[in-house]
XYZ file of C-alpha atoms in Angstrom:
770
model
C 27.932 16.576 -26.240
C 26.486 14.537 -29.446
C 28.772 12.727 -30.807
C 28.462 11.387 -34.646
C 27.595 7.709 -34.997
C 30.899 5.726 -36.394
C 30.748 4.440 -39.994
C 29.296 1.445 -40.291
C 26.946 1.283 -36.930
C 23.467 1.463 -36.933
C 22.194 5.122 -35.455
C 20.110 4.188 -32.395
C 19.329 7.410 -31.100
C 21.431 10.894 -29.830
C 24.815 9.621 -28.399
C 26.925 11.207 -25.802
C 30.392 11.186 -24.172
C 30.706 11.760 -20.560
C 34.020 12.573 -19.534
C 34.891 12.685 -15.718
C 37.078 11.534 -12.776
C 35.508 8.167 -10.869
C 33.149 9.524 -7.850
C 33.278 7.893 -4.973
C 31.382 9.468 -1.374
C 34.591 11.764 -0.716
C 34.549 12.891 -3.977
C 30.561 13.222 -4.830
C 30.339 15.380 -1.908
C 33.016 17.693 -2.679
C 31.830 18.221 -6.368
C 28.008 18.333 -5.854
C 28.629 20.865 -2.207
C 26.124 18.092 -0.030
C 24.340 20.664 2.251
C 24.975 19.603 6.159
C 22.276 18.449 8.389
C 22.642 21.650 10.155
C 21.434 23.724 7.118
C 18.103 22.175 7.240
C 15.088 23.407 9.390
C 14.663 22.188 12.506
C 11.263 21.142 14.383
C 11.336 24.277 16.615
C 11.685 26.428 13.109
C 8.754 24.601 11.829
C 7.027 25.038 14.864
C 7.476 28.766 15.045
C 6.620 29.071 11.164
C 3.396 26.796 12.019
C 2.590 29.365 14.796
C 3.243 32.829 13.196
C 0.536 34.802 12.270
C -0.699 37.375 9.163
C -3.154 38.374 7.489
C -3.043 36.713 4.273
C -2.197 33.256 6.855
C -5.452 34.163 8.264
C -6.971 33.799 5.090
C -5.654 31.188 3.504
C -6.741 29.311 6.888
C -10.307 30.490 6.911
C -10.602 29.852 3.181
C -9.290 26.561 4.164
C -11.780 25.862 6.576
C -14.991 26.974 4.533
C -13.984 26.558 0.980
C -17.540 27.914 0.123
C -16.371 31.239 0.751
C -13.565 31.162 -2.049
C -15.713 30.370 -4.827
C -19.247 31.416 -3.880
C -18.701 35.070 -4.125
C -17.331 34.597 -7.441
C -20.324 32.311 -8.506
C -21.512 32.957 -12.296
C -25.167 32.279 -12.479
C -24.957 33.088 -16.097
C -22.498 30.163 -16.183
C -23.445 27.698 -13.888
C -26.943 28.383 -12.504
C -28.905 26.510 -15.263
C -26.624 23.389 -15.223
C -26.648 23.275 -11.543
C -30.186 23.779 -11.530
C -31.054 20.792 -13.965
C -28.119 18.703 -12.074
C -29.766 19.898 -8.658
C -33.196 18.557 -9.406
C -32.062 15.447 -11.211
C -30.205 14.296 -8.008
C -32.952 15.020 -5.660
C -35.309 12.910 -7.591
C -32.623 10.264 -6.809
C -31.923 10.850 -3.453
C -36.037 10.543 -2.943
C -35.847 6.324 -4.031
C -32.369 5.330 -2.762
C -32.675 7.265 0.694
C -36.079 5.335 1.884
C -34.689 1.986 0.055
C -30.945 2.338 1.631
C -32.870 3.006 4.988
C -33.970 -0.613 4.775
C -30.578 -1.321 4.665
C -29.628 0.886 7.706
C -32.290 -1.032 9.576
C -34.268 2.532 10.161
C -37.505 3.515 8.773
C -37.642 5.113 5.330
C -38.176 8.391 6.344
C -35.006 8.848 8.016
C -33.248 7.659 4.951
C -34.833 11.407 3.590
C -33.413 13.104 6.681
C -29.970 11.354 5.914
C -30.228 13.094 1.760
C -30.716 16.259 3.492
C -28.980 17.571 6.298
C -25.509 16.033 5.389
C -25.305 17.584 2.030
C -25.741 21.039 3.589
C -22.694 20.431 5.786
C -20.703 19.116 2.662
C -21.947 22.266 0.803
C -20.087 24.319 3.570
C -16.816 22.395 3.846
C -16.333 20.438 1.050
C -13.524 20.676 -2.078
C -15.033 18.276 -4.419
C -17.725 20.352 -7.166
C -19.484 16.815 -8.756
C -19.780 14.002 -5.812
C -23.133 14.118 -4.426
C -23.153 13.015 -0.716
C -25.666 10.947 0.893
C -27.028 7.334 1.474
C -25.000 4.860 -0.135
C -25.647 0.843 0.270
C -22.919 -0.184 1.830
C -22.326 2.198 4.721
C -25.787 1.607 5.067
C -25.745 -2.611 5.300
C -22.495 -1.758 7.583
C -25.168 0.736 9.945
C -27.565 -1.572 9.825
C -25.431 -4.708 11.184
C -24.751 -2.266 14.148
C -28.250 -1.641 14.773
C -29.499 -5.013 14.713
C -27.000 -6.133 16.528
C -27.562 -4.028 19.406
C -31.181 -4.101 18.838
C -32.590 -7.495 17.811
C -36.268 -8.010 17.667
C -35.796 -10.444 20.518
C -35.373 -7.763 23.120
C -38.990 -6.059 22.196
C -41.296 -9.020 21.852
C -44.417 -8.217 23.712
C -47.425 -10.474 24.721
C -50.034 -10.132 21.569
C -53.231 -11.754 20.536
C -53.910 -15.668 20.974
C -51.235 -15.808 23.648
C -48.503 -15.258 20.908
C -45.339 -12.820 21.378
C -45.111 -9.977 19.097
C -42.345 -7.521 17.982
C -42.854 -3.709 19.411
C -41.946 -2.320 15.940
C -42.064 1.245 17.364
C -40.145 0.703 20.474
C -37.892 -1.548 18.108
C -37.463 1.255 15.339
C -37.103 3.787 18.108
C -33.843 2.485 19.439
C -32.481 1.228 16.001
C -32.321 5.060 15.120
C -30.686 5.759 18.447
C -27.613 3.429 17.704
C -27.691 4.402 13.895
C -26.959 8.002 15.088
C -24.774 7.616 17.973
C -22.490 5.354 15.411
C -22.760 8.212 12.725
C -21.894 10.627 15.661
C -18.827 8.347 16.552
C -17.510 7.884 12.866
C -17.905 11.522 12.375
C -15.895 12.440 15.003
C -13.049 10.152 14.088
C -13.272 11.404 10.448
C -12.674 14.833 12.207
C -9.951 14.125 14.178
C -8.065 12.234 11.401
C -8.647 15.339 9.001
C -7.319 17.794 11.690
C -4.064 16.045 12.386
C -3.622 15.916 8.785
C -4.141 12.176 8.351
C -6.085 12.181 5.165
C -3.108 9.733 3.889
C -4.587 6.901 5.859
C -6.628 5.839 2.837
C -3.533 4.923 1.152
C -3.420 1.797 3.224
C -6.578 0.870 1.684
C -5.433 -0.189 -1.899
C -7.954 0.084 -5.477
C -8.106 -4.140 -4.996
C -8.900 -4.085 -1.501
C -11.544 -1.572 -1.836
C -13.309 -2.971 -4.711
C -13.204 -6.653 -2.907
C -14.470 -5.162 0.067
C -17.079 -3.234 -2.147
C -18.387 -6.401 -3.818
C -18.385 -8.403 -0.989
C -20.488 -5.953 1.042
C -22.950 -5.631 -2.117
C -23.247 -9.222 -1.670
C -24.029 -8.466 2.083
C -26.718 -6.007 0.669
C -28.364 -8.548 -1.747
C -28.920 -11.631 0.695
C -30.117 -8.814 3.608
C -32.826 -7.587 0.836
C -34.008 -11.413 -0.135
C -36.416 -11.571 2.404
C -38.599 -8.412 1.159
C -38.353 -9.932 -2.282
C -39.670 -13.353 -1.328
C -42.307 -11.811 1.506
C -40.298 -13.887 4.225
C -39.357 -13.036 7.790
C -35.767 -14.484 8.656
C -33.773 -14.505 11.600
C -31.195 -12.188 12.385
C -27.502 -13.548 12.756
C -24.567 -11.325 14.043
C -20.819 -12.191 13.740
C -18.697 -14.510 11.354
C -20.484 -16.551 9.021
C -23.616 -14.967 9.487
C -23.990 -14.724 5.769
C -23.812 -18.325 5.599
C -26.173 -18.706 8.032
C -28.854 -15.998 6.562
C -28.517 -17.751 3.219
C -29.342 -21.424 4.968
C -32.408 -19.530 6.721
C -33.813 -18.037 3.708
C -33.406 -21.277 1.903
C -35.353 -23.147 4.570
C -38.125 -20.551 4.759
C -38.737 -19.976 1.053
C -41.481 -22.485 0.859
C -43.639 -19.720 2.535
C -43.026 -17.125 0.184
C -45.524 -14.406 -0.160
C -46.621 -14.738 -4.153
C -47.762 -11.206 -4.231
C -44.462 -9.843 -2.926
C -42.653 -11.896 -5.267
C -44.714 -10.946 -8.312
C -44.349 -7.126 -7.142
C -40.804 -7.399 -6.779
C -40.292 -9.408 -10.177
C -42.191 -6.705 -12.108
C -40.091 -4.002 -10.296
C -37.290 -5.248 -11.254
C -37.805 -5.851 -14.837
C -39.261 -2.520 -14.963
C -35.882 -1.010 -13.354
C -33.536 -2.748 -15.546
C -35.146 -1.886 -19.111
C -35.271 1.667 -18.882
C -31.873 1.850 -17.019
C -30.307 0.219 -19.706
C -32.421 2.418 -22.324
C -30.877 5.358 -20.088
C -27.531 3.675 -21.013
C -27.850 3.055 -24.557
C -29.372 6.196 -25.339
C -27.638 8.901 -23.002
C -26.163 11.000 -25.555
C -29.386 11.838 -26.989
C -31.409 11.796 -23.470
C -31.176 15.400 -22.401
C -32.113 13.646 -18.853
C -31.986 10.373 -17.387
C -35.635 8.947 -17.252
C -35.969 9.038 -13.444
C -37.565 5.400 -13.589
C -37.071 4.823 -9.523
C -39.475 7.691 -8.686
C -41.721 6.300 -11.546
C -41.684 2.879 -10.160
C -42.042 4.348 -6.497
C -45.419 6.561 -7.337
C -46.830 3.650 -9.824
C -46.064 0.890 -7.378
C -47.841 3.146 -4.366
C -50.834 4.008 -6.663
C -51.255 0.587 -6.976
C -51.104 -0.670 -3.498
C -53.318 1.996 -2.091
C -55.830 1.712 -4.600
C -55.991 -2.276 -4.963
C -55.310 -2.680 -1.080
C -52.103 -5.063 -1.717
C -51.200 -4.573 2.179
C -54.819 -6.102 3.664
C -55.648 -8.410 0.545
C -52.549 -9.915 0.050
C -50.183 -9.664 3.306
C -47.667 -7.416 1.192
C -45.365 -5.847 3.597
C -45.572 -1.774 3.260
C -43.597 1.302 4.063
C -46.024 1.980 7.106
C -46.573 5.502 8.762
C -44.109 8.267 7.152
C -44.153 11.427 9.826
C -44.031 14.727 7.916
C -41.808 17.785 9.121
C -38.234 17.644 10.396
C -37.087 16.234 13.813
C -35.363 18.376 16.713
C -31.906 17.642 17.325
C -31.410 15.087 19.598
C -27.891 13.873 21.394
C -26.501 10.617 20.943
C -26.731 7.922 23.513
C -23.217 8.285 25.072
C -23.178 4.761 27.211
C -23.359 2.975 24.177
C -20.008 4.718 22.658
C -18.045 1.691 23.597
C -20.087 -0.799 21.940
C -20.156 1.186 18.701
C -16.548 2.630 18.425
C -14.986 -0.423 16.310
C -17.684 -0.522 13.867
C -17.862 3.511 13.926
C -14.109 3.457 12.982
C -14.422 0.497 10.095
C -17.257 3.318 8.594
C -15.040 6.550 9.270
C -12.483 4.808 7.249
C -14.655 2.787 4.043
C -16.750 6.224 3.878
C -13.768 8.343 3.356
C -11.910 5.930 0.862
C -15.277 5.831 -1.217
C -15.694 9.686 -1.089
C -11.808 10.441 -1.661
C -11.526 7.994 -4.645
C -14.336 9.461 -6.505
C -13.408 13.412 -5.378
C -10.015 12.698 -6.906
C -11.576 10.938 -10.363
C -13.622 14.184 -11.015
C -11.277 16.340 -10.118
C -8.798 15.029 -12.338
C -11.239 15.017 -15.181
C -12.098 18.435 -14.796
C -8.784 20.113 -13.910
C -9.138 21.295 -10.229
C -7.516 20.019 -6.928
C -9.287 18.119 -4.070
C -7.824 18.680 -0.412
C -7.788 15.317 0.884
C -7.470 16.532 5.094
C -10.512 19.095 4.277
C -12.423 16.545 2.299
C -11.920 14.043 5.592
C -12.874 17.194 7.668
C -16.238 18.068 5.955
C -17.016 14.038 5.487
C -16.775 14.000 9.461
C -18.726 17.214 9.902
C -21.666 16.019 7.732
C -21.730 12.870 9.875
C -21.470 14.837 13.076
C -23.973 17.147 12.750
C -26.327 14.727 10.679
C -26.063 12.171 13.941
C -27.765 14.723 15.706
C -30.520 14.970 13.516
C -31.057 11.012 13.589
C -29.115 10.576 10.095
C -26.915 7.988 9.542
C -23.605 7.626 8.502
C -23.069 9.131 4.517
C -20.751 8.960 2.205
C -20.420 9.854 -1.821
C -22.657 7.699 -3.876
C -21.351 6.805 -7.350
C -25.041 6.878 -9.503
C -25.806 10.212 -7.913
C -22.463 11.828 -8.696
C -22.508 10.552 -12.395
C -25.892 12.054 -12.753
C -24.502 15.298 -11.069
C -21.681 15.654 -13.245
C -23.411 14.361 -16.743
C -26.393 16.634 -16.157
C -23.869 19.782 -16.089
C -23.143 20.351 -12.237
C -20.547 22.501 -11.840
C -20.721 23.717 -8.473
C -22.112 21.997 -4.891
C -25.146 24.295 -5.278
C -26.440 21.289 -7.543
C -26.517 19.866 -3.899
C -28.651 22.585 -2.307
C -31.244 22.318 -5.193
C -31.301 18.664 -3.912
C -31.662 19.353 -0.773
C -34.698 21.238 -1.433
C -36.119 18.494 -3.324
C -35.806 16.462 -0.483
C -37.180 18.876 1.894
C -40.475 19.343 -0.271
C -40.936 15.565 -0.227
C -40.641 15.406 3.975
C -42.637 18.351 4.614
C -45.458 17.715 2.418
C -45.619 14.728 0.437
C -44.120 12.119 2.773
C -47.168 10.919 4.272
C -48.316 9.900 0.440
C -45.889 7.107 0.054
C -47.436 4.996 3.192
C -48.814 2.320 1.254
C -45.505 1.729 -0.731
C -44.776 -1.825 -0.866
C -40.911 -2.559 0.581
C -40.489 -4.794 -2.300
C -40.129 -2.171 -4.356
C -37.870 -0.269 -2.521
C -35.618 -3.870 -2.233
C -36.128 -4.231 -6.495
C -34.131 -0.454 -6.470
C -31.795 -1.771 -4.343
C -30.832 -4.784 -6.346
C -30.778 -2.783 -9.390
C -28.512 -0.102 -8.203
C -25.597 -2.382 -7.316
C -24.999 -3.535 -10.815
C -22.088 -1.517 -11.195
C -20.823 -3.347 -7.797
C -21.466 -6.742 -9.147
C -19.463 -5.725 -12.438
C -16.666 -5.746 -10.117
C -16.312 -9.542 -10.429
C -14.798 -8.706 -13.982
C -11.907 -7.689 -12.208
C -10.677 -11.097 -11.398
C -9.428 -11.963 -15.063
C -8.467 -8.621 -15.498
C -6.085 -9.162 -12.199
C -5.085 -12.489 -13.563
C -3.695 -11.079 -16.522
C -1.987 -7.912 -14.469
C -0.819 -8.742 -11.140
C -1.405 -11.874 -9.544
C -0.417 -10.709 -5.854
C -3.626 -7.473 -6.345
C -5.596 -10.447 -7.311
C -4.727 -12.418 -4.351
C -5.661 -9.497 -2.194
C -8.737 -8.844 -3.717
C -10.149 -12.355 -3.634
C -9.180 -12.763 0.162
C -10.945 -9.504 1.074
C -13.978 -10.834 -0.827
C -13.691 -14.194 1.478
C -12.937 -12.311 4.264
C -16.009 -9.771 4.038
C -18.351 -12.428 3.415
C -17.200 -14.823 6.098
C -16.081 -12.360 8.758
C -18.923 -9.781 8.173
C -18.300 -6.483 7.178
C -16.199 -5.332 10.338
C -13.972 -8.398 10.841
C -13.741 -8.770 7.460
C -12.131 -5.211 6.440
C -9.483 -5.473 9.260
C -8.480 -8.979 8.172
C -8.227 -7.791 4.710
C -5.915 -4.486 5.673
C -3.694 -6.899 7.616
C -3.416 -9.114 4.556
C -2.613 -6.873 2.303
C 0.127 -5.095 4.432
C 1.395 -8.781 4.541
C 1.603 -8.977 1.238
C 3.981 -5.888 1.118
C 6.119 -7.434 3.808
C 6.334 -10.762 2.131
C 7.047 -8.873 -1.404
C 10.184 -6.889 0.311
C 11.241 -10.492 2.074
C 11.204 -12.232 -1.320
C 12.701 -9.790 -3.712
C 14.765 -10.594 -6.400
C 18.284 -10.890 -6.460
C 20.301 -10.913 -9.366
C 24.025 -10.542 -10.546
C 24.429 -7.555 -12.837
C 27.038 -7.278 -16.233
C 27.844 -4.632 -18.514
C 26.009 -3.829 -21.267
C 28.416 -3.900 -23.983
C 29.747 -0.238 -25.090
C 27.599 1.474 -22.618
C 28.192 2.216 -18.476
C 24.802 0.406 -17.789
C 24.887 -2.620 -15.679
C 21.897 -5.247 -16.029
C 20.651 -8.401 -14.854
C 22.741 -11.378 -16.270
C 19.803 -13.867 -16.189
C 17.539 -11.205 -18.171
C 19.615 -10.134 -20.693
C 21.822 -12.149 -23.252
C 24.228 -9.577 -24.281
C 25.272 -8.416 -20.999
C 28.832 -9.344 -20.130
C 30.381 -10.029 -16.720
C 33.584 -7.925 -15.356
C 36.188 -10.743 -14.643
C 36.893 -10.768 -10.844
C 34.194 -8.547 -10.065
C 30.656 -9.641 -8.709
C 27.910 -6.968 -8.618
C 24.911 -8.094 -6.513
C 21.702 -6.169 -6.357
C 18.435 -6.718 -4.615
C 15.121 -5.344 -5.905
C 13.870 -3.972 -2.876
C 14.983 -2.316 -0.051
C 17.048 -4.109 2.942
C 15.972 -3.585 6.293
C 15.296 -6.323 9.067
C 12.903 -8.389 7.488
C 15.107 -9.458 4.449
C 18.792 -8.703 6.171
C 19.772 -12.176 6.728
C 17.958 -13.126 3.527
C 20.164 -11.045 1.603
C 23.448 -12.087 3.515
C 22.224 -15.741 1.989
C 21.382 -14.653 -1.204
C 24.814 -12.607 -1.981
C 26.990 -15.939 -0.587
C 24.673 -18.107 -3.096
C 25.780 -15.976 -5.711
C 29.150 -15.075 -5.339
C 29.908 -18.822 -4.373
C 31.341 -18.163 -0.926
C 29.969 -20.075 2.028
C 31.700 -17.140 4.339
C 30.951 -19.045 7.516
C 32.873 -22.136 6.780
C 35.360 -20.115 4.872
C 36.184 -17.929 8.061
C 35.907 -21.356 10.238
C 38.374 -23.241 7.804
C 40.560 -20.289 8.530
C 40.178 -20.364 12.083
C 41.443 -24.020 12.292
C 44.282 -23.127 10.000
C 45.218 -20.491 12.247
C 44.778 -22.508 15.201
C 46.975 -25.308 13.289
C 49.699 -22.448 12.379
C 49.962 -21.600 16.388
C 50.679 -25.414 17.138
C 53.381 -25.650 14.281
C 54.860 -22.202 15.425
C 55.166 -23.800 19.104
C 56.920 -26.851 17.814
C 58.685 -24.978 15.525
C 59.768 -22.666 17.981
C 61.357 -25.330 20.327
C 62.889 -27.318 17.664
C 64.745 -24.092 16.962
C 65.650 -23.441 20.980
C 66.608 -27.048 20.654
C 69.137 -26.887 17.517
C 70.501 -23.244 19.106
C 71.360 -24.882 22.254
C 73.419 -27.573 19.972
C 74.666 -24.360 17.989
C 73.726 -26.186 14.594
C 71.571 -23.716 13.222
C 70.186 -19.787 13.571
C 69.127 -18.211 17.345
C 65.747 -18.723 18.562
C 65.150 -15.721 17.144
C 65.777 -15.722 13.771
C 64.362 -19.167 13.414
C 61.023 -17.890 14.809
C 61.130 -14.645 11.916
C 61.474 -17.150 9.065
C 58.221 -18.988 10.235
C 55.386 -18.579 7.951
C 52.504 -16.393 8.889
C 48.697 -16.830 8.418
C 48.568 -13.390 6.624
C 51.393 -14.387 3.917
C 49.363 -17.453 3.180
C 46.130 -16.077 2.233
C 47.971 -13.774 0.831
C 49.482 -16.602 -1.325
C 46.000 -18.030 -1.628
C 44.437 -14.355 -2.590
C 46.687 -14.510 -5.501
C 45.725 -17.527 -6.961
C 48.549 -19.619 -5.933
C 51.625 -17.514 -6.681
C 55.158 -19.211 -5.456
C 55.255 -18.842 -1.817
C 59.077 -19.154 -1.571
C 59.488 -16.242 -3.625
C 56.798 -13.981 -1.619
C 58.551 -15.149 1.385
C 62.405 -15.637 0.752
C 64.996 -14.307 2.469
C 68.714 -14.962 3.385
C 69.190 -17.846 5.517
C 72.249 -18.992 6.844
C 72.111 -22.392 5.746
C 70.072 -23.857 2.605
C 68.706 -26.831 4.611
C 66.776 -24.472 6.854
C 65.336 -22.209 3.716
C 64.391 -25.427 2.002
C 62.935 -26.735 5.021
C 60.623 -23.672 5.785
C 59.690 -23.063 1.926
C 58.699 -26.658 1.623
C 56.538 -26.613 4.780
C 54.952 -23.455 3.800
C 54.155 -24.286 0.153
C 52.810 -27.622 1.529
C 50.889 -25.635 4.201
C 49.375 -23.057 1.566
C 48.253 -25.842 -0.636
C 46.456 -27.303 1.723
C 44.726 -23.790 2.926
C 44.038 -23.221 -0.744
C 42.454 -26.731 -1.359
C 40.125 -26.660 1.987
C 39.044 -23.192 1.384
C 37.874 -24.141 -1.973
C 36.152 -27.060 -0.832
C 34.158 -24.656 1.123
C 33.113 -22.511 -1.590
C 29.823 -23.312 -3.796
C 30.116 -22.209 -7.303
C 32.014 -21.636 -10.173
C 34.882 -19.305 -10.052
C 34.415 -18.366 -6.809
C 38.172 -17.890 -5.641
C 39.089 -15.693 -8.932
C 36.805 -13.213 -7.508
C 38.258 -10.114 -5.815
C 36.091 -7.374 -5.654
C 32.301 -7.514 -4.498
C 29.901 -4.147 -5.515
C 26.618 -3.976 -3.433
C 24.353 -2.536 -5.498
C 21.920 -0.261 -3.225
C 20.063 1.818 -5.726
C 16.780 0.298 -4.775
C 17.256 1.001 -1.328
C 15.204 3.731 -0.081
C 16.322 3.367 3.811
C 18.348 0.980 5.659
C 18.169 0.343 9.319
C 20.404 -0.485 11.874
C 19.932 -4.435 11.315
C 20.837 -4.114 7.686
C 24.253 -1.326 8.657
C 25.284 -4.320 10.985
C 24.707 -6.871 8.323
C 26.639 -4.662 5.615
C 29.623 -3.986 8.049
C 29.940 -7.871 9.183
C 29.912 -8.574 5.228
C 32.630 -6.011 5.245
C 34.782 -7.640 7.970
C 33.963 -10.986 7.005
C 34.830 -10.978 3.257
C 37.811 -8.895 4.166
C 39.209 -11.806 6.031
C 39.186 -14.025 3.142
C 40.836 -11.152 0.841
C 37.537 -9.858 -1.153
C 37.161 -6.207 -1.434
C 33.327 -4.943 -0.740
C 32.001 -1.655 -2.305
C 28.881 -0.094 -2.297
C 26.938 2.091 -5.539
C 24.571 3.891 -6.009
C 23.384 4.897 -2.452
C 20.789 7.875 -2.300
C 21.561 10.545 0.231
C 19.196 9.642 2.614
C 20.690 6.213 2.933
C 24.224 7.449 2.944
C 22.959 10.135 6.030
C 21.256 6.839 7.362
C 24.880 5.102 7.166
C 26.446 8.233 8.985
C 24.148 8.170 11.916
C 24.203 4.270 11.876
C 28.044 4.771 12.956
C 28.849 2.549 9.770
C 32.093 4.423 8.296
C 35.246 3.788 10.133
C 38.745 3.533 9.761
C 38.340 0.448 8.128
C 35.123 1.076 6.277
C 35.498 4.893 4.827
C 33.603 6.487 2.162
C 36.040 5.963 -0.613
C 34.280 2.316 -0.673
C 30.869 4.045 -1.682
C 30.339 5.585 -5.299
C 28.385 7.085 -7.076
C 27.308 4.635 -9.762
C 28.179 0.927 -10.477
C 30.214 1.969 -13.255
C 32.977 4.290 -10.980
C 33.059 1.338 -8.465
C 34.125 -1.409 -11.177
C 36.704 1.136 -13.005
C 38.108 1.996 -9.265
C 38.174 -2.128 -8.833
C 40.024 -2.718 -11.957
C 42.501 -0.147 -11.285
C 43.104 -1.131 -7.924
C 43.857 -4.857 -8.930
C 46.672 -2.836 -11.242
C 44.977 -3.830 -14.653
C 46.873 -1.494 -17.030
C 45.015 1.789 -18.441
C 44.814 0.048 -21.891
C 43.456 -3.000 -20.172
C 40.942 -1.008 -18.618
C 39.801 0.913 -21.933
C 39.675 -2.479 -23.676
C 37.494 -4.373 -21.053
C 35.657 -1.870 -19.753
C 35.395 1.310 -21.668
C 34.660 0.371 -25.725
C 31.712 1.935 -25.214
C 30.089 5.116 -26.611
C 29.642 6.919 -23.242
C 32.871 6.501 -21.550
C 34.637 7.743 -18.208
C 37.870 9.228 -17.582
C 40.270 7.771 -14.979
């Protein structure tokens, strides 16, 4: 209900008045009619529903497993064909140089990079849900495959006796074994992805935050660059594996730099300059050029022609690609005997490949207004790797550079991927042998230039420094772990550290005392806002995160610090006072019995009834030093007995109040009569936290401070019920819908008159009726 602004007050927006009763949990459940647990579907019901079959359900299942059937029958040649054709040709031209170049990263012959650009793309066409991503070779995944292939198939395992009593590497046998290792690893990674997709485990990628992924890919890009330096300088380096292998490789490379092949270095530098200049022109004139200039393909063709006609390999010792067989290989079963040796690396490839794939897919889906199924993407990528592995392909994922080309050149569907496959197929069948004289330095230069986007990720450092330094720490630790511990261990360490940051942030939340914003029912942190005011006698405590086993003890310590009570010392002091009281009662009883025998005063029974109790003493303390004699006054038979009892009680109450005051830490702690715990930030609560809350209620109750809960979500209330939190001493009447409800209840319970409550608390536009 709108309420006009007051005469001289400045209007800051729409105003409203709410008139209702104070709502505790009992009242809220009655008003809102909370559903019972029995009304919720059971697991058996969910299982029956999942097994129920119907024609519409069968159709949805088939279309979900084969998404191509949902769009291919409605494919519009008029609207999509031309754009997909141009896009497919452009992407296919990019597949050729990138496939051969990234094959070097995977430590397999270049032709297998072309196979990897063919088979998996066709599989993804059938099972994928993204319309714009380009599946195929990718630098980061390729270097991960290469690390496994070189670890299991090092050069030292393939040495043979050469001329002049020297040992040479049997390159043919070595490459054949490395291809087998790469294919086997790919099959295992694909099986992981398929299984995770079938059990609806697509959300696993959420544990890979964006800073982690970007830091990891930046570190992997550094591994890629270092691995290609030997082709740039034309030197042969030793292969290192395990932690710090990158450092050892750089040291070995620097040691061998004097043996640089000048011809190879010249080819590399010329190729780099040409690639960088033309790519910058493509970026600068992207709006004017109908298609990007295919500089990678041009450099490969020109480099091959120059190498062939000038005999670079024979005259200058420049390393070339070598024999490229034409045609397609038949499928081959993977080597099951090495499954256990590659399972860890395969799982890392499966997770990283899926993370890159789904992030690109969701980016394009959001831009073009369609949905990508994360679980089906996991299955599609897994099938692409599994099927590709049987045809000697290595692990694939989507490529950002090719996907951007596919989208920017007018690609609308995965038909563009089919067109690119045709380009690759023609090359494999007919044109492959023409690239036998291509210098490997040209392919290394292509890899270098295509990593430009990843090295731009170093600009994340200043950006994250300004935005979130915890994310920056995750980025830097991931980068260092990837560089120093290698790609597999680096990924594990990075995920562990990222999860630890979440745990540490829940263990070190911000604890605050809340005060009321004048003229509102809003309560904010008093350290942050200047105009909020404290409610006399009431402490409102809030944690910025949920309360659970890892921070329950810290929560209790922060509560005691903020409220000014050292609850343990207070309870210990009370126990001492109680023990002293019992001893005093015993002495008084003996004295009364003696006086009764002498017939001086009252009987022993009457005497013992007049002795003060610890409860009376505590009441006197909580009521802030009220008149003990008046509270415990009676009608003794003699004035001397009354005076003696009152004097002792008053002295004892003063001692107790003074001792309790000495135990408290903080100003005004003894003036607090109510504590409100704001649990609106809690999303769950475990048994440890429930036990801690129960102890808070009981312990503070021992020193006559009432405790209340406010703002609990329904799921938290259910967990409190299941944890047997509520009892005859702690009821739902101590749980309120909002902090404001709890404040009003506390004031009314302390006997504040209605006018005083409205003056002190309800002097605001949004008011609540008691």
